[in-house]
């Protein structure tokens, strides 16, 4: 703080020489103008899931202790954030069909890049993890042994049973080879 100091009565300063001159300047400590200034929040530190974002928090006085002395509530410089713009479903390749002869199911792994499915679900529908499949790779005809000849002397007939293996429909076995004679 400053003030003007003059000798009373408008005379020269030496007219007051016998008395000590009052101070024209004295130090002061005002905190009215000391405030915390918080910048805008920065980006979330993740693009998928829960993370944190930051901002600068500064005292308007060069002596930061003044802000702490007079103002106890310091604005937060970090806060939790959730971001989903970078979330994506990670889909593995389809596995083998559960059946090697006929109808079955095949499966694949589906995971969210952010770990928790709720983040990806807000961006896109979850891909299917299973679907119907059909395989004929192990479909084969199975034939029983031939029966004894129907005639003990001369011309007769032998029989056997022929069916598609694994209890599958005969159409499945026809994909691989023709049916043997019965």
GROMACS .gro file of C-alpha atoms in nm:
model
  182
    1UNK     CA    1   0.000   0.000   0.000
    2UNK     CA    2   0.120   0.354  -0.068
    3UNK     CA    3   0.012   0.698   0.047
    4UNK     CA    4   0.131   1.051   0.010
    5UNK     CA    5   0.311   1.189   0.318
    6UNK     CA    6   0.364   1.568   0.354
    7UNK     CA    7   0.445   1.804   0.632
    8UNK     CA    8   0.126   1.947   0.784
    9UNK     CA    9   0.036   2.301   0.696
   10UNK     CA   10   0.179   2.278   0.348
   11UNK     CA   11   0.532   2.372   0.454
   12UNK     CA   12   0.852   2.213   0.338
   13UNK     CA   13   0.950   1.871   0.477
   14UNK     CA   14   1.238   2.030   0.678
   15UNK     CA   15   0.977   2.224   0.878
   16UNK     CA   16   0.872   1.888   1.026
   17UNK     CA   17   1.233   1.776   1.075
   18UNK     CA   18   1.198   1.726   1.448
   19UNK     CA   19   0.939   1.455   1.407
   20UNK     CA   20   0.976   1.109   1.251
   21UNK     CA   21   0.827   1.096   0.902
   22UNK     CA   22   0.538   0.847   0.873
   23UNK     CA   23   0.584   0.564   0.621
   24UNK     CA   24   0.463   0.634   0.270
   25UNK     CA   25   0.461   0.265   0.179
   26UNK     CA   26   0.375  -0.046   0.376
   27UNK     CA   27   0.353  -0.409   0.276
   28UNK     CA   28   0.010  -0.573   0.263
   29UNK     CA   29  -0.130  -0.916   0.196
   30UNK     CA   30  -0.469  -0.916   0.024
   31UNK     CA   31  -0.622  -1.245  -0.086
   32UNK     CA   32  -0.938  -1.108  -0.243
   33UNK     CA   33  -0.783  -1.132  -0.591
   34UNK     CA   34  -0.631  -1.477  -0.534
   35UNK     CA   35  -0.841  -1.736  -0.710
   36UNK     CA   36  -0.790  -2.081  -0.852
   37UNK     CA   37  -0.811  -2.092  -1.230
   38UNK     CA   38  -0.898  -2.428  -1.385
   39UNK     CA   39  -0.840  -2.486  -1.756
   40UNK     CA   40  -1.078  -2.690  -1.971
   41UNK     CA   41  -1.066  -3.068  -1.929
   42UNK     CA   42  -0.832  -3.257  -2.161
   43UNK     CA   43  -0.911  -3.575  -2.353
   44UNK     CA   44  -0.984  -3.901  -2.173
   45UNK     CA   45  -0.666  -4.113  -2.159
   46UNK     CA   46  -0.846  -4.411  -2.313
   47UNK     CA   47  -1.060  -4.451  -2.623
   48UNK     CA   48  -1.251  -4.750  -2.489
   49UNK     CA   49  -1.349  -4.792  -2.127
   50UNK     CA   50  -1.289  -4.607  -1.805
   51UNK     CA   51  -0.994  -4.374  -1.770
   52UNK     CA   52  -0.898  -4.030  -1.646
   53UNK     CA   53  -0.876  -3.684  -1.790
   54UNK     CA   54  -0.670  -3.393  -1.663
   55UNK     CA   55  -0.664  -3.015  -1.655
   56UNK     CA   56  -0.430  -2.747  -1.526
   57UNK     CA   57  -0.530  -2.577  -1.201
   58UNK     CA   58  -0.336  -2.258  -1.122
   59UNK     CA   59  -0.344  -1.988  -0.857
   60UNK     CA   60  -0.371  -1.635  -0.996
   61UNK     CA   61  -0.109  -1.518  -0.741
   62UNK     CA   62   0.255  -1.598  -0.809
   63UNK     CA   63   0.283  -1.713  -0.449
   64UNK     CA   64   0.069  -2.026  -0.465
   65UNK     CA   65   0.073  -2.052  -0.086
   66UNK     CA   66  -0.159  -1.748  -0.078
   67UNK     CA   67  -0.429  -1.947  -0.256
   68UNK     CA   68  -0.381  -2.238  -0.015
   69UNK     CA   69  -0.384  -2.006   0.290
   70UNK     CA   70  -0.712  -1.842   0.205
   71UNK     CA   71  -0.896  -2.091  -0.015
   72UNK     CA   72  -0.913  -2.450   0.095
   73UNK     CA   73  -1.123  -2.583  -0.192
   74UNK     CA   74  -0.873  -2.652  -0.470
   75UNK     CA   75  -1.050  -2.758  -0.793
   76UNK     CA   76  -0.974  -3.116  -0.902
   77UNK     CA   77  -0.705  -3.153  -1.163
   78UNK     CA   78  -0.813  -3.510  -1.255
   79UNK     CA   79  -1.146  -3.685  -1.287
   80UNK     CA   80  -1.279  -4.020  -1.403
   81UNK     CA   81  -1.406  -4.044  -1.761
   82UNK     CA   82  -1.564  -4.306  -1.986
   83UNK     CA   83  -1.505  -4.321  -2.359
   84UNK     CA   84  -1.649  -4.558  -2.619
   85UNK     CA   85  -1.548  -4.408  -2.956
   86UNK     CA   86  -1.256  -4.651  -2.988
   87UNK     CA   87  -1.446  -4.960  -2.874
   88UNK     CA   88  -1.469  -5.248  -3.118
   89UNK     CA   89  -1.565  -5.613  -3.108
   90UNK     CA   90  -1.267  -5.846  -3.153
   91UNK     CA   91  -1.387  -6.158  -3.334
   92UNK     CA   92  -1.187  -6.480  -3.357
   93UNK     CA   93  -1.207  -6.724  -3.649
   94UNK     CA   94  -1.485  -6.983  -3.650
   95UNK     CA   95  -1.399  -7.317  -3.489
   96UNK     CA   96  -1.467  -7.660  -3.637
   97UNK     CA   97  -1.821  -7.785  -3.680
   98UNK     CA   98  -1.933  -7.992  -3.379
   99UNK     CA   99  -2.049  -8.267  -3.617
  100UNK     CA  100  -1.832  -8.436  -3.876
  101UNK     CA  101  -2.134  -8.592  -4.044
  102UNK     CA  102  -2.450  -8.382  -4.062
  103UNK     CA  103  -2.581  -8.078  -3.876
  104UNK     CA  104  -2.380  -7.924  -3.594
  105UNK     CA  105  -2.277  -7.595  -3.438
  106UNK     CA  106  -1.956  -7.399  -3.475
  107UNK     CA  107  -1.834  -7.135  -3.229
  108UNK     CA  108  -1.596  -6.841  -3.211
  109UNK     CA  109  -1.469  -6.604  -2.944
  110UNK     CA  110  -1.610  -6.251  -2.931
  111UNK     CA  111  -1.456  -5.993  -2.693
  112UNK     CA  112  -1.472  -5.618  -2.645
  113UNK     CA  113  -1.143  -5.430  -2.696
  114UNK     CA  114  -1.214  -5.238  -2.372
  115UNK     CA  115  -1.255  -5.553  -2.165
  116UNK     CA  116  -1.613  -5.494  -2.051
  117UNK     CA  117  -1.882  -5.575  -2.310
  118UNK     CA  118  -2.097  -5.277  -2.204
  119UNK     CA  119  -1.854  -5.037  -2.375
  120UNK     CA  120  -1.875  -5.213  -2.713
  121UNK     CA  121  -2.251  -5.270  -2.685
  122UNK     CA  122  -2.302  -4.893  -2.684
  123UNK     CA  123  -2.128  -4.872  -3.023
  124UNK     CA  124  -2.240  -5.185  -3.211
  125UNK     CA  125  -2.445  -5.504  -3.172
  126UNK     CA  126  -2.248  -5.803  -3.042
  127UNK     CA  127  -2.155  -6.043  -3.326
  128UNK     CA  128  -2.291  -6.399  -3.307
  129UNK     CA  129  -2.076  -6.646  -3.114
  130UNK     CA  130  -2.231  -6.959  -3.263
  131UNK     CA  131  -2.405  -7.065  -3.581
  132UNK     CA  132  -2.539  -7.378  -3.745
  133UNK     CA  133  -2.302  -7.573  -3.968
  134UNK     CA  134  -2.301  -7.889  -4.174
  135UNK     CA  135  -2.012  -8.124  -4.245
  136UNK     CA  136  -1.988  -8.441  -4.449
  137UNK     CA  137  -1.617  -8.516  -4.395
  138UNK     CA  138  -1.673  -8.826  -4.180
  139UNK     CA  139  -1.992  -8.947  -4.343
  140UNK     CA  140  -1.929  -9.302  -4.464
  141UNK     CA  141  -2.138  -9.602  -4.557
  142UNK     CA  142  -2.131  -9.888  -4.308
  143UNK     CA  143  -2.213 -10.238  -4.433
  144UNK     CA  144  -2.273 -10.547  -4.221
  145UNK     CA  145  -2.120 -10.883  -4.303
  146UNK     CA  146  -2.284 -11.079  -4.585
  147UNK     CA  147  -2.542 -11.329  -4.472
  148UNK     CA  148  -2.519 -11.696  -4.555
  149UNK     CA  149  -2.633 -11.794  -4.903
  150UNK     CA  150  -3.008 -11.853  -4.924
  151UNK     CA  151  -2.950 -12.179  -5.112
  152UNK     CA  152  -2.738 -12.467  -4.990
  153UNK     CA  153  -2.701 -12.599  -5.344
  154UNK     CA  154  -2.716 -12.391  -5.655
  155UNK     CA  155  -2.807 -12.034  -5.708
  156UNK     CA  156  -2.903 -11.828  -5.399
  157UNK     CA  157  -2.878 -11.475  -5.254
  158UNK     CA  158  -2.662 -11.322  -4.983
  159UNK     CA  159  -2.781 -11.007  -4.802
  160UNK     CA  160  -2.628 -10.739  -4.588
  161UNK     CA  161  -2.742 -10.411  -4.429
  162UNK     CA  162  -2.598 -10.084  -4.565
  163UNK     CA  163  -2.657  -9.755  -4.381
  164UNK     CA  164  -2.497  -9.415  -4.342
  165UNK     CA  165  -2.267  -9.409  -4.037
  166UNK     CA  166  -2.320  -9.200  -3.725
  167UNK     CA  167  -2.696  -9.244  -3.767
  168UNK     CA  168  -2.692  -8.970  -4.031
  169UNK     CA  169  -2.933  -8.932  -4.317
  170UNK     CA  170  -2.831  -9.125  -4.631
  171UNK     CA  171  -2.808  -8.796  -4.822
  172UNK     CA  172  -2.504  -8.705  -4.612
  173UNK     CA  173  -2.314  -9.018  -4.714
  174UNK     CA  174  -2.399  -8.964  -5.081
  175UNK     CA  175  -2.187  -8.643  -5.069
  176UNK     CA  176  -1.873  -8.858  -5.042
  177UNK     CA  177  -1.944  -9.174  -5.244
  178UNK     CA  178  -2.220  -9.382  -5.393
  179UNK     CA  179  -2.401  -9.636  -5.185
  180UNK     CA  180  -2.256  -9.989  -5.196
  181UNK     CA  181  -2.493 -10.265  -5.302
  182UNK     CA  182  -2.685 -10.453  -5.037
   0.00000   0.00000   0.00000
